[in-house]
Short mmCIF file of C-alpha atoms in Angstrom, two decimals:
data_model
loop_
_atom_site.label_atom_id
_atom_site.label_comp_id
_atom_site.label_asym_id
_atom_site.label_seq_id
_atom_site.Cartn_x
_atom_site.Cartn_y
_atom_site.Cartn_z
CA MET A 1 169.11 142.11 57.70
CA MET A 2 168.51 146.04 56.98
CA ASP A 3 167.29 146.15 60.50
CA ASP A 4 170.65 145.29 61.87
CA MET A 5 172.20 148.31 59.77
CA PRO A 6 172.76 151.90 61.21
CA LEU A 7 169.83 154.13 60.56
CA LEU A 8 171.62 156.29 57.97
CA GLN A 9 173.06 153.28 56.01
CA GLN A 10 169.75 152.10 55.88
CA ALA A 11 168.40 155.39 54.45
CA ARG A 12 171.17 155.33 51.96
CA LYS A 13 170.23 151.83 50.82
CA LYS A 14 166.61 152.81 50.50
CA PHE A 15 167.43 156.09 48.59
CA LYS A 16 169.77 153.87 46.13
CA ASN A 17 166.98 151.54 45.68
CA ASN A 18 164.61 154.31 44.62
CA GLN A 19 162.69 154.17 47.69
CA ALA A 20 163.18 158.01 48.39
CA GLU A 21 159.88 158.36 50.73
CA ASP A 22 160.98 155.46 52.96
CA ALA A 23 164.57 156.88 52.96
CA LEU A 24 163.35 160.58 53.76
CA LEU A 25 161.55 159.09 56.94
CA LEU A 26 164.50 157.26 58.00
CA CYS A 27 166.90 160.14 57.34
CA ARG A 28 164.75 162.49 59.27
CA LYS A 29 164.43 160.11 62.31
CA PHE A 30 168.35 159.82 62.52
CA VAL A 31 168.84 163.53 62.09
CA GLU A 32 166.29 164.50 64.86
CA LYS A 33 166.55 161.67 67.43
CA ILE A 34 169.68 159.47 66.90
CA ALA A 35 172.56 161.86 65.48
CA TYR A 36 174.18 163.73 68.58
CA ARG A 37 177.83 164.42 67.28
CA ASN A 38 177.96 167.33 64.63
CA ARG A 39 179.40 165.33 61.82
CA GLU A 40 176.87 162.68 62.21
CA LYS A 41 174.22 165.46 62.06
CA LEU A 42 175.90 167.23 59.01
CA HIS A 43 176.03 163.92 57.17
CA GLY A 44 172.55 163.41 57.86
CA GLU A 45 171.33 166.93 56.75
CA LEU A 46 173.43 166.19 53.57
CA LEU A 47 171.76 163.06 52.58
CA LEU A 48 168.58 164.57 53.58
CA SER A 49 169.11 167.29 51.13
CA GLU A 50 169.77 164.93 48.29
CA ILE A 51 166.72 162.88 49.14
CA GLN A 52 164.74 166.00 49.20
CA ILE A 53 165.96 167.19 45.74
CA ALA A 54 165.13 163.82 44.38
CA LEU A 55 161.34 164.26 45.36
CA GLY A 56 161.29 167.68 43.98
CA LYS A 57 161.72 169.27 47.42
CA THR A 58 164.15 171.94 46.44
CA LYS A 59 163.48 174.43 49.35
CA GLU A 60 163.49 171.83 51.91
CA SER A 61 166.79 170.80 50.43
CA LEU A 62 168.15 174.20 50.71
CA ALA A 63 167.13 174.32 54.44
CA SER A 64 168.77 171.16 55.34
CA LEU A 65 171.95 172.30 53.81
CA GLU A 66 171.80 175.69 55.64
CA ARG A 67 171.20 173.46 58.94
CA GLY A 68 174.48 171.54 57.92
CA VAL A 69 176.47 174.80 57.54
CA ALA A 70 175.27 175.90 61.05
CA LEU A 71 176.85 172.70 62.32
CA PHE A 72 180.40 173.87 61.09
CA SER A 73 182.93 173.96 63.79
CA ILE A 74 186.74 174.21 64.24
CA SER A 75 186.64 170.25 64.17
CA THR A 76 184.61 170.26 60.96
CA LEU A 77 186.60 168.18 58.25
CA PRO A 78 187.53 170.02 55.26
CA ASP A 79 186.02 167.54 52.81
CA ASP A 80 182.78 167.92 54.80
CA LYS A 81 182.62 171.66 54.78
CA LEU A 82 183.45 171.81 51.00
CA GLN A 83 180.76 169.24 50.15
CA VAL A 84 178.00 171.20 51.93
CA LEU A 85 179.15 174.44 50.57
CA SER A 86 179.38 173.44 47.03
CA THR A 87 175.86 171.55 47.39
CA LEU A 88 174.33 174.62 48.91
CA SER A 89 175.75 176.64 45.94
CA TYR A 90 173.88 174.19 43.39
CA ARG A 91 170.77 174.66 45.27
CA ASN A 92 170.82 178.23 45.35
CA ASN A 93 171.31 178.10 41.66
CA ASP A 94 168.49 175.92 41.23
CA LEU A 95 166.19 178.12 43.19
CA GLY A 96 167.36 181.41 41.28
CA LEU A 97 169.39 182.75 44.21
CA TYR A 98 172.26 183.42 41.97
CA GLN A 99 174.00 186.08 44.12
CA GLN A 100 173.89 183.68 47.26
CA ALA A 101 175.33 181.06 44.84
CA ALA A 102 178.14 183.25 43.77
CA LYS A 103 178.91 183.95 47.36
CA ASN A 104 178.91 180.42 48.43
CA TRP A 105 181.11 179.53 45.47
CA LEU A 106 183.56 182.21 46.20
CA LYS A 107 183.72 180.63 49.94
CA VAL A 108 184.16 177.24 48.25
CA GLY A 109 187.19 178.72 46.31
CA GLU A 110 188.53 180.48 49.30
CA TYR A 111 188.34 177.39 51.46
CA SER A 112 189.43 174.84 49.08
CA ALA A 113 192.41 177.19 48.55
CA GLU A 114 193.41 177.01 52.04
CA VAL A 115 193.29 173.23 52.30
CA GLY A 116 194.78 172.70 48.84
CA SER A 117 191.76 170.93 47.43
CA VAL A 118 192.16 171.34 43.79
CA ASP A 119 188.89 169.67 42.70
CA PHE A 120 186.63 171.72 44.68
CA PHE A 121 188.51 174.70 43.71
CA ILE A 122 187.65 173.89 39.84
CA GLN A 123 184.18 173.42 41.10
CA ALA A 124 184.14 177.09 42.14
CA LEU A 125 185.44 178.25 39.01
CA LEU A 126 182.80 176.17 37.15
CA GLY A 127 180.09 177.48 39.47
CA ILE A 128 180.79 180.94 38.85
CA GLY A 129 181.70 180.74 35.33
CA SER A 130 178.29 178.99 34.60
CA LEU A 131 176.30 181.80 36.13
CA LEU A 132 177.86 184.09 33.35
CA GLU A 133 176.90 181.48 30.77
CA ILE A 134 173.10 182.04 32.13
CA VAL A 135 173.34 185.82 30.87
CA GLU A 136 175.16 184.75 27.74
CA GLU A 137 178.58 186.30 29.00
CA HIS A 138 180.34 183.49 27.43
CA ALA A 139 183.78 185.17 26.71
CA ALA A 140 183.82 186.10 30.53
CA ALA A 141 182.99 182.57 31.55
CA LEU A 142 185.58 181.09 29.37
CA ASN A 143 188.17 183.20 31.41
CA PHE A 144 186.94 181.02 34.55
CA PHE A 145 187.08 177.83 32.64
CA ASN A 146 190.60 178.48 31.24
CA GLN A 147 191.71 178.90 34.87
CA ALA A 148 190.26 175.88 35.76
CA GLU A 149 191.87 173.92 32.92
CA LEU A 150 195.26 175.02 34.00
CA LEU A 151 194.60 173.09 37.39
CA CYS A 152 193.49 169.80 35.54
CA THR A 153 196.89 168.30 35.69
CA LYS A 154 196.75 168.54 39.45
CA SER A 155 193.07 166.99 39.52
CA ASN A 156 192.50 163.31 40.16
CA SER A 157 188.81 163.48 38.83
CA ASP A 158 187.75 162.33 35.47
CA LEU A 159 184.47 163.65 36.39
CA THR A 160 185.46 167.01 37.21
CA LEU A 161 187.52 167.37 33.97
CA THR A 162 184.57 166.29 32.06
CA ARG A 163 182.22 168.70 33.76
CA LEU A 164 184.95 171.41 32.83
CA TYR A 165 185.21 170.38 29.23
CA PHE A 166 181.56 170.39 28.67
CA HIS A 167 181.38 173.83 29.99
CA ILE A 168 184.01 174.70 27.41
CA VAL A 169 182.30 173.08 24.64
CA SER A 170 179.11 175.07 25.40
CA CYS A 171 180.94 178.51 25.46
CA TYR A 172 182.69 177.41 22.15
CA LEU A 173 179.47 176.87 20.58
CA SER A 174 178.13 180.15 21.49
CA LEU A 175 181.00 182.01 20.36
CA LYS A 176 180.62 179.82 17.19
CA LYS A 177 184.10 178.39 17.41
CA TYR A 178 182.84 174.91 16.48
CA ASN A 179 186.09 173.15 15.72
CA LYS A 180 187.37 173.89 19.28
CA ALA A 181 184.02 172.89 20.77
CA GLN A 182 184.46 169.34 18.70
CA LYS A 183 187.90 169.05 20.11
CA TYR A 184 186.85 169.34 23.66
CA LEU A 185 183.92 167.01 23.11
CA THR A 186 186.22 164.47 21.64
CA PHE A 187 188.31 164.53 24.88
CA CYS A 188 185.15 163.48 26.78
CA ARG A 189 183.85 160.84 24.18
CA GLU A 190 187.32 159.11 24.15
CA ASN A 191 186.84 158.53 27.82
CA ASP A 192 185.17 155.14 27.98
CA ALA A 193 184.60 155.21 31.71
CA LEU A 194 182.07 158.37 31.48
CA SER A 195 179.65 156.37 29.22
CA MET A 196 178.94 154.55 32.63
CA VAL A 197 177.54 157.81 34.01
CA PHE A 198 174.08 158.52 32.30
CA GLU A 199 174.27 162.36 32.74
CA PHE A 200 177.52 162.39 30.83
CA GLU A 201 176.59 159.95 28.17
CA ALA A 202 173.45 161.92 27.50
CA SER A 203 175.43 165.22 27.54
CA MET A 204 178.02 163.98 24.77
CA PHE A 205 174.84 163.33 22.59
CA LEU A 206 173.55 166.73 23.37
CA TYR A 207 176.58 168.68 22.66
CA GLN A 208 177.35 166.63 19.49
CA ALA A 209 173.74 167.36 18.20
CA LYS A 210 174.44 170.90 18.79
CA ILE A 211 177.65 171.02 17.01
CA TYR A 212 176.13 169.00 13.83
CA ARG A 213 173.03 171.53 13.86
CA LYS A 214 175.33 174.75 14.11
CA GLN A 215 177.27 173.06 11.02
CA GLY A 216 174.17 172.60 9.14
CA GLN A 217 174.24 168.80 9.54
CA VAL A 218 170.68 168.25 10.81
CA LYS A 219 170.16 164.62 10.21
CA LYS A 220 173.10 163.75 11.98
CA ALA A 221 172.11 166.28 14.81
CA LEU A 222 168.64 164.52 15.07
CA ASN A 223 170.30 161.20 15.26
CA GLU A 224 172.66 162.18 18.30
CA ILE A 225 169.59 163.86 20.14
CA TYR A 226 167.39 160.87 19.91
CA ARG A 227 170.29 158.63 21.12
CA GLY A 228 170.62 161.15 24.02
CA LEU A 229 166.79 160.82 24.67
CA GLU A 230 167.29 156.89 24.88
CA VAL A 231 169.65 157.46 27.61
CA ALA A 232 167.31 159.83 29.07
CA LYS A 233 164.89 156.87 29.94
CA LYS A 234 167.36 155.66 32.23
CA GLY A 235 166.72 158.55 34.48
CA LEU A 236 168.39 162.04 34.33
CA GLU A 237 168.38 165.17 36.10
CA ALA A 238 165.79 167.77 35.03
CA TRP A 239 168.39 170.14 33.49
CA THR A 240 169.95 167.46 31.38
CA HIS A 241 166.48 166.12 30.41
CA SER A 242 165.09 169.74 29.67
CA MET A 243 168.22 170.56 27.54
CA LEU A 244 167.70 167.42 25.47
CA LYS A 245 164.22 168.51 24.55
CA LEU A 246 165.27 171.97 23.85
CA GLU A 247 167.73 170.92 21.53
CA LEU A 248 165.32 168.48 19.73
CA GLY A 249 163.07 171.51 19.24
CA ASN A 250 165.91 173.35 17.52
CA CYS A 251 166.72 170.49 15.39
CA LEU A 252 163.08 170.11 14.39
CA ILE A 253 163.03 173.70 13.37
CA ALA A 254 166.34 173.21 11.41
CA ASP A 255 164.61 170.44 9.56
CA LYS A 256 161.80 172.55 8.71
CA GLN A 257 159.37 170.56 11.16
CA ALA A 258 158.21 173.66 13.22
CA SER A 259 154.76 172.10 13.97
CA LYS A 260 156.38 169.12 15.61
CA ALA A 261 158.77 171.72 17.44
CA VAL A 262 156.05 173.80 18.80
CA GLU A 263 153.93 170.96 20.09
CA LEU A 264 157.15 169.42 21.66
CA LEU A 265 158.35 172.74 23.35
CA ILE A 266 154.89 173.51 24.87
CA GLY A 267 154.66 170.23 26.50
CA ALA A 268 158.33 170.41 27.67
CA ASN A 269 158.19 174.17 28.95
CA LEU A 270 155.31 173.20 31.10
CA ASN A 271 157.19 170.54 32.80
CA ILE A 272 160.00 172.97 33.68
CA ARG A 273 157.94 175.60 35.20
CA GLY A 274 158.03 175.95 39.00
CA LEU A 275 161.32 174.04 39.07
CA GLY A 276 163.53 177.38 39.24
CA LEU A 277 165.26 176.97 35.87
CA ASP A 278 164.07 180.28 34.76
CA PHE A 279 167.14 180.56 32.31
CA ILE A 280 166.02 177.28 30.51
CA GLU A 281 162.60 178.75 30.42
CA GLN A 282 164.05 181.69 28.63
CA LYS A 283 165.75 179.24 26.09
CA PHE A 284 162.46 177.44 25.51
CA ASN A 285 160.56 180.55 24.78
CA GLU A 286 163.37 181.92 22.50
CA THR A 287 163.23 178.60 20.55
CA LEU A 288 159.36 178.54 20.70
CA SER A 289 159.41 181.93 19.15
CA ASN A 290 161.57 180.85 16.29
CA ALA A 291 159.22 177.89 15.72
CA TYR A 292 156.10 180.26 15.47
CA ALA A 293 157.93 182.54 13.15
CA GLN A 294 158.72 179.51 10.98
CA LEU A 295 154.93 178.75 10.79
CA GLY A 296 154.23 182.63 10.13
CA LYS A 297 152.59 182.83 13.43
CA PHE A 298 154.25 186.20 14.18
CA THR A 299 151.79 187.05 17.10
CA GLU A 300 152.62 184.09 18.94
CA ALA A 301 156.39 184.34 18.24
CA LEU A 302 156.23 188.12 19.76
CA VAL A 303 154.50 187.01 22.92
CA CYS A 304 157.33 184.19 23.30
CA GLU A 305 160.02 186.63 22.61
CA LYS A 306 158.67 188.98 25.01
CA VAL A 307 158.63 186.33 27.80
CA ALA A 308 162.11 185.40 27.01
CA HIS A 309 163.35 189.11 26.87
CA SER A 310 161.53 189.77 30.45
CA ILE A 311 163.58 186.58 31.86
CA VAL A 312 166.67 188.03 30.48
CA LEU A 313 166.34 191.22 32.19
CA ASN A 314 165.25 189.72 35.43
CA LEU A 315 168.74 187.30 35.15
CA ILE A 316 170.73 190.32 34.69
CA VAL A 317 169.19 192.12 37.80
CA LYS A 318 169.78 189.01 39.77
CA ILE A 319 173.39 187.89 38.47
CA PRO A 320 176.01 190.66 39.32
CA VAL A 321 177.94 190.43 35.89
CA GLY A 322 180.34 193.05 36.78
CA LYS A 323 181.08 191.75 40.02
CA LEU A 324 181.71 188.28 38.84
CA GLU A 325 183.95 189.33 35.70
CA CYS A 326 186.25 191.47 38.14
CA ASP A 327 185.90 191.14 41.74
CA TYR A 328 185.39 187.51 41.88
CA PHE A 329 187.84 186.62 39.09
CA SER A 330 190.56 188.77 40.87
CA SER A 331 190.00 187.11 44.25
CA LEU A 332 189.92 183.50 42.75
CA SER A 333 193.21 184.27 40.80
CA LYS A 334 194.93 185.28 44.11
CA GLN A 335 193.40 182.18 45.75
CA GLN A 336 194.56 180.15 43.15
CA ARG A 337 198.32 181.02 44.02
CA LEU A 338 197.58 179.91 47.68
CA LEU A 339 196.00 176.79 46.18
CA LEU A 340 199.02 175.86 44.48
CA ILE A 341 201.35 176.34 47.34
CA GLN A 342 199.09 174.33 49.57
CA HIS A 343 198.57 171.70 47.00
CA THR A 344 202.46 171.46 46.74
CA LYS A 345 202.72 170.95 50.29
CA ILE A 346 200.49 168.18 50.36
CA GLU A 347 202.10 166.53 47.28
CA ASN A 348 205.56 166.78 48.94
CA LYS A 349 204.03 165.20 52.24
CA VAL A 350 202.50 162.37 50.12
CA LEU A 351 205.96 162.00 48.39
CA LYS A 352 207.64 161.98 51.79
CA ASP A 353 205.23 159.50 53.18
CA GLN A 354 205.73 157.26 50.19
CA ALA A 355 209.41 157.47 50.74
CA GLU A 356 209.02 156.65 54.36
CA ASP A 357 206.79 153.85 53.55
CA HIS A 358 209.46 152.66 51.02
CA HIS A 359 212.03 152.79 53.60
CA GLU A 360 210.05 151.01 56.03
CA ILE A 361 209.39 148.02 53.52
CA VAL A 362 213.00 148.16 52.70
CA GLU A 363 214.03 147.74 56.40
CA ARG A 364 211.16 144.98 56.80
CA LEU A 365 212.65 143.14 53.93
CA GLN A 366 216.16 143.43 55.19
CA HIS A 367 215.09 142.57 58.73
CA ASP A 368 213.48 139.42 57.11
CA VAL A 369 216.53 138.44 54.95
CA PHE A 370 219.15 138.95 57.83
CA THR A 371 216.88 137.66 61.04
CA ASP A 372 216.49 134.41 62.20
CA PRO A 373 212.84 133.90 62.24
CA LEU A 374 212.83 131.63 65.59
CA THR A 375 215.07 133.63 67.95
CA GLU A 376 214.86 137.17 66.32
CA VAL A 377 218.67 137.55 66.45
CA TYR A 378 220.69 137.87 63.11
CA ASN A 379 221.16 134.67 61.03
CA ARG A 380 224.06 132.99 59.26
CA ARG A 381 223.45 135.25 55.87
CA TRP A 382 223.97 138.46 57.91
CA LEU A 383 227.04 137.16 59.70
CA ASP A 384 228.85 136.26 56.42
CA ASP A 385 228.01 139.57 55.09
CA GLU A 386 229.30 141.40 58.00
CA LEU A 387 232.53 139.34 58.15
CA ASN A 388 233.14 140.13 54.41
CA SER A 389 232.83 143.82 55.16
CA LYS A 390 234.10 144.13 58.75
CA THR A 391 237.68 146.24 58.54
CA GLU A 392 238.30 146.95 62.05
CA ASP A 393 239.43 144.76 64.84
CA TYR A 394 236.98 142.32 66.37
CA ALA A 395 236.74 139.21 68.55
CA LEU A 396 234.33 136.25 68.02
CA LEU A 397 232.54 134.03 70.59
CA MET A 398 231.11 130.80 69.16
CA ILE A 399 228.54 129.24 71.88
CA ASP A 400 226.79 125.89 71.85
CA ALA A 401 223.98 124.94 74.27
CA ASP A 402 225.43 121.87 75.95
CA HIS A 403 223.70 118.32 75.34
CA PHE A 404 220.95 120.24 73.56
CA LYS A 405 219.98 117.09 71.77
CA THR A 406 218.54 115.44 74.88
CA VAL A 407 216.36 118.71 75.27
CA ASN A 408 214.64 117.87 72.07
CA ASP A 409 214.78 114.19 72.76
CA ASP A 410 213.27 114.28 76.42
CA PHE A 411 211.02 117.38 76.05
CA SER A 412 210.16 117.86 72.46
CA HIS A 413 211.27 120.07 69.68
CA GLN A 414 208.71 122.61 70.54
CA ILE A 415 210.31 122.98 73.95
CA GLY A 416 213.54 123.04 72.52
CA ASP A 417 212.45 125.81 70.22
CA HIS A 418 211.29 127.83 73.32
CA VAL A 419 214.97 127.27 75.02
CA LEU A 420 216.72 128.67 72.00
CA LYS A 421 214.32 131.95 72.01
CA ARG A 422 215.25 132.24 75.83
CA LEU A 423 218.75 131.58 75.31
CA ALA A 424 218.98 134.15 72.41
CA THR A 425 217.26 136.63 74.57
CA ILE A 426 219.84 136.18 77.44
CA LEU A 427 222.80 136.30 75.22
CA SER A 428 221.17 139.63 73.78
CA SER A 429 220.82 141.18 77.25
CA GLU A 430 224.37 140.62 78.26
CA ILE A 431 226.29 142.19 75.26
CA ARG A 432 227.18 145.78 74.83
CA PRO A 433 225.10 147.84 72.21
CA VAL A 434 228.17 147.69 70.03
CA ASP A 435 228.18 144.12 69.92
CA SER A 436 225.96 141.62 67.92
CA VAL A 437 224.41 138.07 68.48
CA THR A 438 223.84 135.64 65.40
CA ARG A 439 222.31 132.52 65.29
CA PHE A 440 224.80 130.18 63.63
CA GLY A 441 222.63 127.20 63.21
CA GLY A 442 221.01 124.57 65.35
CA GLU A 443 221.80 125.48 69.09
CA GLU A 444 225.21 127.31 67.91
CA PHE A 445 225.42 131.16 68.30
CA VAL A 446 228.01 133.67 67.32
CA ILE A 447 228.77 136.82 69.15
CA ILE A 448 230.69 139.66 67.27
CA LEU A 449 232.69 141.68 69.87
CA CYS A 450 233.92 145.17 68.51
CA GLU A 451 236.89 147.11 69.86
CA THR A 452 237.71 144.64 72.51
CA ASN A 453 240.91 142.94 74.13
CA TYR A 454 241.61 139.67 75.83
CA GLN A 455 240.47 140.77 79.21
CA GLN A 456 237.28 142.16 78.05
CA VAL A 457 236.58 138.95 75.99
CA GLN A 458 237.35 136.88 78.96
CA ALA A 459 235.16 138.97 81.18
CA LEU A 460 232.22 139.13 78.70
CA ALA A 461 232.36 135.41 77.78
CA GLU A 462 232.03 134.69 81.68
CA ARG A 463 229.33 136.79 82.59
CA ILE A 464 227.30 135.22 79.59
CA ARG A 465 228.15 131.63 80.59
CA SER A 466 227.15 132.52 84.47
CA ALA A 467 223.93 134.39 83.05
CA VAL A 468 222.71 131.24 81.30
CA GLU A 469 223.72 128.97 84.10
CA ILE A 470 221.80 130.69 86.85
CA ALA A 471 218.74 131.72 84.42
CA TYR A 472 215.52 130.30 85.57
CA TRP A 473 214.87 126.95 83.12
CA SER A 474 212.61 124.86 85.45
CA ASP A 475 209.34 126.09 83.55
CA LEU A 476 210.68 124.44 80.18
CA LEU A 477 213.10 122.03 81.72
CA PRO A 478 211.95 120.61 85.03
CA GLY A 479 214.77 118.90 87.02
CA ARG A 480 217.62 119.76 84.56
CA PRO A 481 219.65 123.08 84.22
CA LEU A 482 220.85 124.50 80.73
CA THR A 483 224.63 125.37 80.22
CA ILE A 484 226.62 126.71 77.47
CA SER A 485 230.28 126.19 76.25
CA LEU A 486 231.95 129.07 74.54
CA GLY A 487 235.14 129.56 72.27
CA GLY A 488 236.53 132.81 71.54
CA ALA A 489 239.30 134.23 69.17
CA ILE A 490 240.31 137.73 68.48
CA LYS A 491 241.39 139.15 65.25
CA CYS A 492 245.19 138.96 64.94
CA SER A 493 247.41 141.76 63.63
CA GLY A 494 249.44 140.81 60.62
CA GLU A 495 247.09 138.19 59.26
CA LEU A 496 246.78 138.07 55.43
CA GLY A 497 243.91 137.64 53.24
CA THR A 498 240.53 139.35 52.08
CA LEU A 499 237.92 140.42 54.74
CA GLY A 500 236.07 137.31 53.93
CA GLU A 501 239.19 135.03 54.52
CA LEU A 502 240.01 136.71 57.49
CA GLY A 503 236.48 136.28 58.95
CA GLU A 504 236.63 132.65 58.01
CA GLN A 505 239.87 132.08 59.75
CA LEU A 506 238.47 133.57 62.85
CA LEU A 507 235.51 131.66 62.82
CA LYS A 508 237.51 128.59 62.63
CA ARG A 509 239.88 129.63 65.45
CA ALA A 510 236.58 130.31 67.60
CA ASP A 511 235.23 126.91 66.59
CA SER A 512 238.48 125.35 67.58
CA ALA A 513 238.44 126.93 70.83
CA LEU A 514 234.76 125.87 71.15
CA TYR A 515 235.87 122.29 70.64
CA GLU A 516 238.46 122.49 73.27
CA ALA A 517 235.71 123.90 75.91
CA LYS A 518 233.65 120.86 75.28
CA ARG A 519 236.72 118.68 75.61
CA GLN A 520 237.43 120.16 78.95
CA GLY A 521 233.83 119.25 80.23
CA ARG A 522 231.56 122.08 78.82
CA ASN A 523 229.89 124.75 80.61
CA CYS A 524 233.20 126.75 80.34
CA PHE A 525 234.80 129.29 78.06
CA VAL A 526 238.31 128.79 76.17
CA LEU A 527 239.98 131.74 74.25
CA GLN A 528 242.43 131.02 71.36
CA LYS A 529 245.10 133.62 71.12
CA CYS A 530 247.01 134.52 68.16
CA ASN A 531 250.16 132.52 68.69
CA GLU A 532 248.01 129.37 69.40
#
């Protein structure tokens, strides 16, 4: 069955089923030999990047995304472009290419503002804010996160909102504002849907443990972190898994279990080396230094402290703090105004489309309510409604198909239905645009004629009668013609009664005239005048 799927779909399925190596081969084949449109190649490179990350091939993943960017053209869809650019920013970050990550996040912000994409603009704010967090400029980072929070009411993504709240929690923890940190974490914990995302579930335990530890509730903190590590067994990103181990080390130190902390941290630190997570490596060395100090091993503590300090100095060189705080914040603030304008335009278009859809639904319902389903002309309900509201002068023609019972008896009711549909078409084609045809019931029709006189009624009725008589019926009624009888009546001045009563009177007069036409031998028209 899988062989019948398109190659890229096969690759996605293999990847989803944890068959990354097989997925990689299929995806490469798609990109290199199958895809010929830019959009197909771009989607292939994006999936290839995901697979390569899962296999620990970060540099190859970066190269795939850069090839994706090279495929951008005037026809590239905004979501495709933003997805590739934002993923590229994350990969730059993973490899410690922080300045390039910042530039790409700025591009994401500028482009998402142009197209009114709130969620991607929030991602750009989070991306740049997180760079400031790396160098512990938490107050500056919070400025970006607060800007993002202002946009949350316009976001449709719980995931985007949760990522933002975790960043805010982290900042408030570093700024020792634990009550505020707890408030935002509680928002996350109250969203049941997020427990389905392992990364978020583990992060909730991680940050709750941090809050408890900072507040001196070490046993509670340990309990939370062990719960987070249980979630980690289901499979987590390297960053989340490393942060859980790091926090466990901090909790063990707080619980006077420095020996355990040293053993844990050394093992975990070895696992993250080479992953490009230098800022996490710095945190591990700081925590390891604290553990050694608690054991009285000050030489080892000093070595770890020096490693951490050298990483900090390197990060400060790599991350342009001043530029991010001033230039990038100012640029994104200006772009945010454009974003809101574009987003409002999109919202207005959605509302307009919804109103038009609603109008179309109402029109369809009205059509269904007032239309005869067989002949597609107006029905008796519409006629009653029209006669109850019509104030201007008008005339009625009541029409009956002659000897129609024999059509059903001799040729079948199905043929009879086809005859009625054709008859309705002929009637509709012969009247003026201001006039209306109604199926009154069975083989009877009523035509409302507006702004007319006796001569016009007479002429129109004769034209309709003749059109039916000379119409082609042999395909439906071999060997016999079809004719109609018509009775007409014009609204008389001076008649008393409500609009509905006057309409009923006119119908009765037209029906009386029709009866007279049948008495005179059918296939003719009789007009009843006001004084008759």
